[in-house]
Coordinates of C-alpha atoms and ligand atoms in Angstrom, one line a residue:
Chain A
X29 CA -13.2 -17.8 -17.1
X30 CA -11.9 -16.1 -14.0
X31 CA -13.6 -18.3 -11.4
X32 CA -12.2 -21.7 -12.3
X33 CA -8.8 -20.3 -13.0
X34 CA -8.8 -18.5 -9.7
X35 CA -9.8 -21.7 -7.8
X36 CA -7.1 -23.7 -9.6
X37 CA -4.6 -21.1 -8.6
X38 CA -5.7 -21.1 -5.0
X39 CA -5.5 -24.9 -5.0
X40 CA -1.8 -24.7 -5.9
X41 CA -1.0 -22.7 -2.8
X42 CA 0.2 -24.0 0.5
X43 CA -2.6 -23.7 3.0
X44 CA -2.1 -23.0 6.7
X45 CA -5.7 -22.3 7.5
X46 CA -6.6 -25.7 9.1
X47 CA -3.7 -25.6 11.6
X48 CA -4.1 -24.5 15.2
X49 CA -2.5 -21.2 16.2
X50 CA -0.3 -23.1 18.7
X51 CA 1.1 -25.5 16.0
X52 CA 1.6 -22.6 13.6
X53 CA 3.5 -20.6 16.3
X54 CA 5.6 -23.6 17.1
X55 CA 6.5 -24.2 13.4
X56 CA 7.2 -20.5 12.8
X57 CA 9.4 -20.4 15.9
X58 CA 12.0 -22.8 14.6
X59 CA 15.1 -21.3 13.1
X60 CA 14.8 -23.3 9.9
X61 CA 14.2 -22.2 6.3
X62 CA 10.6 -23.3 6.6
X63 CA 10.1 -21.7 10.1
X64 CA 11.3 -18.4 8.8
X65 CA 9.3 -18.5 5.7
X66 CA 6.2 -19.3 7.8
X67 CA 7.1 -16.4 10.1
X68 CA 7.2 -14.0 7.2
X69 CA 3.8 -15.3 6.0
X70 CA 2.2 -15.0 9.4
X71 CA 3.7 -11.6 10.3
X72 CA 2.5 -10.0 7.0
X73 CA -0.9 -8.8 8.1
X74 CA 0.3 -7.1 11.3
X75 CA 3.4 -5.5 9.9
X76 CA 3.3 -2.0 8.4
X77 CA 3.0 -1.8 4.6
X78 CA 6.6 -2.3 3.7
X79 CA 7.3 -2.4 0.0
X80 CA 10.3 -4.7 -0.5
X81 CA 12.6 -4.1 -3.4
X82 CA 12.1 -6.5 -6.2
X83 CA 15.4 -8.3 -6.5
X84 CA 17.2 -7.6 -9.7
X85 CA 18.4 -10.7 -11.3
X86 CA 21.6 -10.1 -13.0
X87 CA 25.1 -11.5 -13.1
X88 CA 28.4 -9.9 -13.7
Chain B
X16 CA 1.7 7.9 -2.4
X17 CA 3.9 4.8 -2.5
X18 CA 4.7 2.7 -5.5
X19 CA 2.2 0.0 -4.5
X20 CA -0.6 2.4 -4.3
X21 CA -0.5 3.3 -8.0
X22 CA -2.4 1.0 -10.2
X23 CA -0.3 -1.2 -12.6
X24 CA -0.8 -0.5 -16.2
X25 CA -1.3 -2.8 -19.2
X26 CA 0.4 -2.3 -22.5
X27 CA -1.1 0.9 -24.0
X28 CA -2.6 1.9 -20.7
X29 CA -1.5 4.8 -18.4
X30 CA 2.0 4.5 -16.9
X31 CA 2.0 2.7 -13.6
X32 CA 4.2 1.9 -10.7
X33 CA 7.0 4.4 -10.2
X34 CA 10.6 3.3 -10.6
X35 CA 12.4 2.7 -7.3
X36 CA 15.6 1.0 -8.5
X37 CA 18.1 2.7 -10.7
X38 CA 20.9 0.6 -12.0
X39 CA 23.9 2.8 -13.0
X40 CA 26.4 1.3 -15.4
X41 CA 29.3 3.3 -14.1
X42 CA 31.9 1.3 -16.1
X43 CA 31.1 -0.4 -19.4
X44 CA 34.0 -2.8 -19.5
X45 CA 35.1 -5.7 -17.4
X46 CA 38.4 -7.1 -16.3
X47 CA 37.0 -10.6 -16.5
X48 CA 35.8 -12.3 -19.7
X49 CA 33.2 -14.7 -18.5
X50 CA 32.0 -16.7 -21.4
X51 CA 28.3 -16.6 -20.4
X52 CA 28.2 -12.9 -19.8
X53 CA 25.1 -11.3 -21.4
X54 CA 26.8 -7.9 -21.7
X55 CA 29.6 -8.9 -24.0
X56 CA 28.6 -12.2 -25.6
X57 CA 24.8 -11.7 -26.2
X58 CA 23.0 -10.5 -29.3
X59 CA 23.0 -6.8 -28.2
X60 CA 26.6 -5.4 -28.6
X61 CA 25.7 -1.8 -27.7
X62 CA 28.4 -1.8 -25.0
X63 CA 30.9 -1.2 -27.8
X64 CA 29.5 2.3 -28.3
X65 CA 29.3 3.2 -24.7
X66 CA 31.8 5.5 -23.0
X67 CA 34.1 3.4 -20.8
X68 CA 33.3 5.4 -17.6
X69 CA 30.1 7.2 -16.6
X70 CA 31.2 10.8 -16.3
X71 CA 30.4 12.9 -13.2
X72 CA 28.2 15.1 -15.4
X73 CA 26.1 12.0 -16.3
X74 CA 26.0 10.9 -12.7
X75 CA 24.8 14.4 -11.6
X76 CA 22.1 14.3 -14.3
X77 CA 21.0 10.8 -13.3
X78 CA 20.9 11.8 -9.7
X79 CA 18.8 14.9 -10.5
X80 CA 16.4 12.7 -12.5
X81 CA 16.1 10.3 -9.5
X82 CA 15.4 13.3 -7.2
X83 CA 12.8 14.5 -9.7
X84 CA 11.2 11.1 -9.8
X85 CA 11.3 10.6 -6.0
X86 CA 9.6 14.0 -5.5
X87 CA 7.0 13.5 -8.2
X88 CA 6.0 10.1 -6.8
X89 CA 6.7 10.9 -3.1
X90 CA 9.0 7.9 -2.9
X91 CA 10.1 7.2 0.7
X92 CA 13.2 5.3 -0.5
X93 CA 15.1 4.5 -3.7
X94 CA 17.9 2.0 -4.4
X95 CA 20.8 2.8 -6.7
X96 CA 22.7 -0.2 -7.9
X97 CA 26.3 0.4 -9.1
X98 CA 26.9 -2.0 -11.9
X99 CA 29.0 -2.5 -15.1
X100 CA 30.9 -4.2 -16.7
X101 CA 32.9 -4.2 -13.5
X102 CA 32.0 -1.1 -11.5
X103 CA 35.2 -1.0 -9.5
X104 CA 37.2 -0.4 -12.7
X105 CA 36.2 3.3 -12.3
X106 CA 38.9 3.6 -9.6
X107 CA 38.7 4.7 -6.1
X108 CA 38.8 8.5 -6.8
X109 CA 36.0 8.5 -9.3
X110 CA 34.0 6.1 -7.2
X111 CA 34.4 8.4 -4.2
X112 CA 33.3 11.4 -6.3
X113 CA 30.3 9.8 -7.8
X114 CA 29.1 8.5 -4.4
X115 CA 29.5 12.0 -3.0
X116 CA 27.4 13.3 -5.8
X117 CA 24.7 10.7 -5.2
X118 CA 24.6 11.3 -1.4
X119 CA 24.6 15.1 -1.7
X120 CA 21.6 15.1 -4.1
X121 CA 19.6 12.1 -2.9
X122 CA 20.0 12.2 0.9
X123 CA 17.9 15.4 1.5
X124 CA 15.0 14.0 -0.6
X125 CA 14.6 10.3 0.2
X126 CA 16.1 7.3 1.9
X127 CA 18.8 6.3 -0.4
X128 CA 20.1 2.7 -0.4
X129 CA 23.2 2.0 -2.5
X130 CA 24.6 -1.3 -3.5
X131 CA 27.4 -2.6 -5.8
X132 CA 27.5 -5.7 -7.8
X133 CA 31.1 -6.7 -8.4
X134 CA 33.1 -9.7 -9.6
X135 CA 35.2 -9.2 -6.4
X136 CA 38.6 -9.1 -8.1
X137 CA 39.2 -5.4 -7.2
X138 CA 37.8 -5.3 -3.6
X139 CA 40.8 -4.0 -1.6
X140 CA 40.8 -2.6 1.9
X141 CA 40.9 0.9 0.5
X142 CA 37.8 0.3 -1.6
X143 CA 36.0 -1.3 1.3
X144 CA 36.8 1.7 3.5
X145 CA 35.2 4.0 0.9
X146 CA 32.2 1.7 0.6
X147 CA 31.9 1.7 4.4
X148 CA 32.0 5.5 4.5
X149 CA 29.1 5.6 2.0
X150 CA 27.2 2.6 3.3
X151 CA 27.4 0.8 0.0
X152 CA 26.2 -2.8 0.2
X153 CA 28.2 -5.4 -1.8
X154 CA 27.1 -8.4 -3.7
X155 CA 29.8 -10.6 -5.2
X156 CA 29.6 -13.1 -8.1
X157 CA 30.8 -16.5 -7.2
X158 CA 29.8 -19.7 -9.0
X159 CA 31.0 -22.3 -6.5
X160 CA 34.3 -24.1 -5.7
X161 CA 37.4 -23.2 -7.8
X162 CA 36.8 -25.6 -10.6
X163 CA 33.2 -24.6 -11.0
X164 CA 33.8 -20.9 -10.7
X165 CA 36.8 -20.9 -13.0
X166 CA 35.1 -22.8 -15.7
X167 CA 33.5 -19.6 -16.9
X168 CA 34.8 -16.7 -14.8
X169 CA 38.3 -16.0 -16.1
X170 CA 40.4 -13.0 -17.1
X171 CA 40.7 -12.2 -20.8
X172 CA 44.1 -13.9 -20.9
X173 CA 42.6 -17.1 -19.5
X174 CA 43.8 -16.8 -15.9
X175 CA 41.3 -18.1 -13.3
X176 CA 39.7 -15.6 -10.9
X177 CA 38.5 -17.8 -8.0
X178 CA 41.5 -17.3 -5.8
X179 CA 41.2 -13.5 -6.0
X180 CA 37.5 -13.5 -5.4
X181 CA 37.9 -15.8 -2.4
X182 CA 40.6 -13.5 -0.9
X183 CA 38.2 -10.5 -1.4
X184 CA 35.4 -12.5 0.3
X185 CA 37.7 -13.2 3.2
X186 CA 38.2 -9.5 3.6
X187 CA 34.5 -8.7 3.2
X188 CA 33.8 -11.2 6.0
X189 CA 36.0 -9.4 8.5
X190 CA 34.1 -7.7 11.4
X191 CA 34.7 -4.1 10.1
X192 CA 33.3 -4.8 6.7
X193 CA 30.9 -7.7 7.3
X194 CA 27.8 -5.4 7.5
X195 CA 28.5 -4.4 3.9
X196 CA 28.3 -8.0 2.7
X197 CA 24.8 -8.6 1.2
X198 CA 25.3 -11.8 -0.6
X199 CA 26.6 -14.0 -3.4
X200 CA 25.3 -14.3 -7.0
X201 CA 25.8 -17.8 -8.4
X202 CA 25.0 -18.7 -12.0
X203 CA 23.7 -22.3 -12.3
X204 CA 25.9 -24.5 -14.4
X205 CA 24.6 -28.1 -15.0
X206 CA 28.1 -29.3 -15.1
X207 CA 28.7 -28.5 -11.5
X208 CA 27.5 -30.6 -8.6
X209 CA 24.6 -28.7 -7.1
X210 CA 25.1 -29.4 -3.4
X211 CA 28.9 -29.0 -3.6
X212 CA 28.3 -25.6 -5.3
X213 CA 25.9 -24.5 -2.6
X214 CA 28.2 -25.7 0.2
X215 CA 31.2 -23.8 -1.4
X216 CA 29.1 -20.6 -1.2
X217 CA 28.3 -21.3 2.4
X218 CA 32.0 -21.4 3.2
X219 CA 32.0 -17.6 2.9
X220 CA 29.0 -17.3 5.3
X221 CA 27.0 -15.1 2.9
X222 CA 23.9 -13.5 4.4
X223 CA 22.1 -14.3 1.1
X224 CA 22.6 -16.4 -2.0
X225 CA 20.9 -15.7 -5.3
X226 CA 21.0 -18.5 -7.8
X227 CA 20.6 -17.2 -11.4
X228 CA 19.6 -19.3 -14.4
X229 CA 21.8 -18.8 -17.4
X230 CA 20.1 -16.4 -19.9
X231 CA 18.4 -17.9 -22.9
X232 CA 15.3 -17.6 -25.1
X233 CA 13.2 -19.9 -27.2
X234 CA 15.4 -19.0 -30.1
X235 CA 18.7 -19.4 -28.2
X236 CA 17.9 -21.9 -25.5
X237 CA 20.2 -22.0 -22.5
X238 CA 22.8 -24.8 -22.1
X239 CA 21.3 -28.2 -21.7
X240 CA 17.9 -27.2 -23.1
X241 CA 19.0 -26.9 -26.8
X242 CA 15.9 -29.0 -27.8
X243 CA 13.5 -26.4 -26.3
X244 CA 12.7 -24.2 -29.4
X245 CA 8.9 -24.1 -29.4
X246 CA 7.0 -22.7 -26.5
X247 CA 4.4 -25.1 -25.0
X248 CA 0.7 -24.7 -25.9
X249 CA -0.5 -25.8 -22.5
X250 CA 0.6 -25.3 -19.0
X251 CA 3.2 -27.8 -17.9
X252 CA 2.8 -31.0 -16.0
X253 CA 4.0 -29.9 -12.5
X254 CA 5.6 -33.3 -12.0
X255 CA 7.8 -32.8 -15.1
X256 CA 6.7 -36.2 -16.3
X257 CA 6.9 -35.4 -20.0
X258 CA 10.0 -33.3 -20.3
X259 CA 13.6 -33.3 -19.4
X260 CA 14.0 -30.9 -16.5
X261 CA 17.7 -30.6 -15.9
X262 CA 17.5 -27.3 -14.1
X263 CA 14.8 -28.5 -11.7
X264 CA 17.0 -31.6 -11.1
X265 CA 19.9 -29.3 -10.3
X266 CA 17.9 -26.9 -8.0
X267 CA 15.8 -29.5 -6.1
X268 CA 18.8 -31.0 -4.3
X269 CA 20.0 -27.5 -3.4
X270 CA 16.5 -26.7 -2.1
X271 CA 16.4 -29.9 -0.1
X272 CA 19.8 -29.3 1.4
X273 CA 18.9 -25.7 2.4
X274 CA 15.3 -26.6 3.5
X275 CA 16.4 -29.6 5.6
X276 CA 19.3 -27.9 7.4
X277 CA 18.6 -28.1 11.2
X278 CA 19.3 -24.4 11.5
X279 CA 18.9 -21.9 8.7
X280 CA 22.4 -21.3 7.2
X281 CA 21.6 -18.5 4.8
X282 CA 18.9 -16.8 2.9
X283 CA 18.4 -18.3 -0.6
X284 CA 16.4 -15.6 -2.4
X285 CA 15.0 -17.8 -5.2
X286 CA 13.6 -20.3 -2.7
X287 CA 12.3 -17.8 -0.2
X288 CA 10.5 -15.7 -2.8
X289 CA 8.9 -18.8 -4.4
X290 CA 7.8 -20.0 -0.9
X291 CA 6.3 -16.6 -0.3
X292 CA 4.4 -17.0 -3.5
X293 CA 3.3 -20.5 -2.5
X294 CA 1.9 -19.1 0.8
X295 CA -0.1 -16.7 -1.4
X296 CA 2.1 -13.6 -0.6
X297 CA 4.0 -11.3 -2.9
X298 CA 7.0 -12.6 -4.7
X299 CA 9.7 -9.9 -4.7
X300 CA 12.0 -11.2 -7.4
X301 CA 12.4 -10.0 -11.0
X302 CA 12.5 -13.6 -12.2
X303 CA 9.3 -14.8 -10.6
X304 CA 5.9 -13.7 -9.5
X305 CA 3.7 -10.8 -10.6
X306 CA 5.1 -7.9 -8.7
X307 CA 5.5 -5.0 -11.1
X308 CA 8.9 -4.3 -12.4
X309 CA 10.4 -1.1 -10.9
X310 CA 14.0 -1.0 -12.2
X311 CA 15.6 1.0 -15.0
X312 CA 19.1 0.8 -16.3
X313 CA 21.2 4.0 -17.0
X314 CA 24.0 3.2 -19.4
X315 CA 27.4 4.9 -19.0
X316 CA 26.4 7.6 -21.6
X317 CA 23.1 8.3 -19.8
X318 CA 20.8 6.4 -22.1
X319 CA 17.9 4.5 -20.4
X320 CA 17.4 0.9 -21.0
X321 CA 15.0 -1.8 -19.8
X322 CA 16.5 -4.8 -18.0
X323 CA 19.9 -5.8 -19.0
X324 CA 18.9 -9.4 -19.6
X325 CA 17.0 -8.3 -22.7
X326 CA 20.4 -8.1 -24.3
X327 CA 20.1 -11.8 -25.1
X328 CA 16.9 -11.2 -27.1
X329 CA 18.1 -9.1 -30.0
X330 CA 20.4 -6.2 -30.9
X331 CA 18.8 -3.0 -29.4
X332 CA 16.1 -5.0 -27.5
X333 CA 16.7 -3.1 -24.2
X334 CA 16.8 0.3 -25.8
X335 CA 14.2 2.9 -24.9
X336 CA 15.3 5.8 -27.0
X337 CA 15.4 7.9 -23.8
X338 CA 18.3 9.4 -21.8
X339 CA 18.7 11.3 -18.6
X340 CA 19.7 14.5 -20.3
X341 CA 16.4 14.9 -22.2
X342 CA 13.9 12.6 -20.5
X343 CA 12.5 12.1 -17.0
X344 CA 12.2 8.6 -15.5
X345 CA 8.5 8.9 -15.7
X346 CA 8.8 8.9 -19.4
X347 CA 10.6 5.5 -19.1
X348 CA 7.4 4.2 -17.5
X349 CA 5.6 4.6 -20.7
X350 CA 7.6 2.2 -22.9
X351 CA 5.6 -0.9 -24.0
X352 CA 8.1 -3.2 -22.3
X353 CA 7.8 -1.4 -19.0
X354 CA 4.0 -1.3 -19.2
X355 CA 3.9 -5.0 -19.9
X356 CA 6.2 -5.8 -17.1
X357 CA 4.1 -3.8 -14.7
X358 CA 0.8 -5.3 -15.7
X359 CA 0.9 -8.6 -13.7
X360 CA -1.0 -11.5 -15.1
X361 CA -2.3 -9.3 -17.9
X362 CA 1.2 -9.0 -19.3
X363 CA 1.6 -12.8 -19.6
X364 CA 0.7 -15.1 -22.5
X365 CA -2.4 -17.3 -22.4
X366 CA -0.5 -20.4 -21.4
X367 CA 0.9 -18.7 -18.3
X368 CA -2.4 -17.2 -17.4
X369 CA -4.0 -20.7 -17.5
X370 CA -1.2 -22.2 -15.4
X371 CA -1.8 -23.3 -11.8
X372 CA 1.5 -21.6 -10.8
X373 CA 0.9 -18.1 -12.4
X374 CA 1.1 -16.1 -9.2
X375 CA 4.2 -17.9 -8.0
X376 CA 6.2 -18.3 -11.2
X377 CA 4.8 -15.3 -13.1
X378 CA 6.1 -16.7 -16.4
X379 CA 9.7 -16.6 -15.3
X380 CA 12.2 -13.9 -16.2
X381 CA 10.8 -11.6 -18.9
X382 CA 13.6 -12.1 -21.4
X383 CA 13.5 -15.9 -21.0
X384 CA 10.0 -15.9 -22.6
X385 CA 11.0 -14.5 -25.9
X386 CA 10.3 -16.2 -29.2
X387 CA 10.9 -14.4 -32.6
X388 CA 7.4 -15.3 -33.8
X389 CA 5.4 -14.5 -30.6
X390 CA 7.5 -12.0 -28.8
X391 CA 7.1 -12.2 -25.0
X392 CA 3.6 -13.8 -24.9
X393 CA 5.1 -17.2 -24.0
X394 CA 6.1 -19.2 -20.9
X395 CA 9.7 -19.1 -19.9
X396 CA 12.1 -21.3 -21.8
X397 CA 12.6 -22.8 -18.3
X398 CA 8.8 -23.4 -17.9
X399 CA 8.9 -27.2 -17.3
X400 CA 11.8 -26.8 -14.8
X401 CA 10.2 -24.0 -12.9
X402 CA 6.9 -25.9 -12.6
X403 CA 8.7 -29.0 -11.4
X404 CA 10.7 -27.0 -8.8
X405 CA 7.7 -25.2 -7.5
X406 CA 5.7 -28.4 -7.3
X407 CA 8.5 -30.0 -5.3
X408 CA 8.7 -27.0 -3.0
X409 CA 5.0 -27.1 -2.4
X410 CA 5.1 -30.8 -1.5
X411 CA 7.9 -30.2 0.9
X412 CA 6.1 -27.3 2.5
X413 CA 2.9 -29.2 2.9
X414 CA 4.8 -32.1 4.5
X415 CA 6.4 -29.7 6.9
X416 CA 3.1 -28.4 8.0
X417 CA 2.0 -31.8 9.3
X418 CA 5.1 -33.5 10.4
X419 CA 5.8 -34.0 14.1
X420 CA 7.8 -31.2 15.7
Ligands
SF4_505 S1 6.4 -20.3 -17.2 FE1 5.6 -20.5 -15.2 S2 3.6 -19.5 -15.1 FE2 4.1 -19.9 -17.3 S3 3.2 -21.9 -17.8 FE3 5.3 -22.2 -17.1 S4 5.2 -22.7 -14.9 FE4 3.3 -21.7 -15.5

């Protein structure tokens, strides 16, 4: 049961693997919502293990 | 050992990830009477029995329990969220004393971050000076331009609150206080224009915006989804072809407006965390993803509760039966709710586990999954909207990867 589910989950993700490092760096270097999201993704393996706070969703 | 190094636990299993966020309800009443507020207008009416103000004795006891928990789990940092009701109703003197108690006890043991969620109506220069002294970050609730905000966020006598909140945000934006300003919380209302709402928030240059979906369950669906009373038996069509998806249709134009801005104007937490999930990374939001829940609520009498949003489920739903006087925070990790919320995909119902978006969506906010017959083993009442939003975001992200620079 796990294998097909896992592959369908992976298929849902946005893949950056096929892109050249230069293109990725250029995209991640833009000060846009997407550029910064990509930066966060690419920096992840090199950065120290930081545990971000899970944002508490509440309203007053 | 950090929180992430401990294994998550399934219901009935050993307790898992330590708590790192402690929400203190320092005042149980509010000076506004917002008609969608889950504290006062939801099924759980326990606020009526709570003391109005959290006493310093209770604050001391809560702080000692946080210290105990931080030492026990060797936590490098903790976050204390001052909440209510309206937390600033405690008054400046009490606020000053309780912040001193927290600092005095927590600072020697762990990095202590403190934040305050306020409706903004009581943010004066005097209060801001105090918050500055104690490095308390501030999040303010604002639902958009005056007409949008004042549709729900009014004083008990019917007076609108936007003008006061806008004045407070002007103050918070001044150079001396700007560093305290963390962001705005905006509850989505389908009656408001989405882009106009977002741009009204941008007027205050918030570092971050959090859009919140109105609370609801399968028994009491949120506004605009009154026909959603039976949880789906299958994962949704990501294109939303078979369902009305008014919340996706509201959020998608905001996402596009934010995503297409030539320069990033602010952080929008909901979108950034979903994008992180779409890249296959952790989603650090209570409402999405599979990151274990690490927050506990301390009511003004010292009782411990699971998330506040459970107040919409049933009377007593957030109760744990524990309190800071008799129980440690580690005991709060053993409640069934907490175990389920820390067990990732195992804590979800089968439909969510079979869904292509499980790791990104995570079944939506826990309380939004509730149905009287099946408990929390359901997709969110927002399921179809969440799937359509995530599918749209994925499409936009994939296009961005290949478009000419
Ligand atoms: S609530 Fe989310 S994870 Fe669950 S079925 Fe719906 S879209 Fe998928």
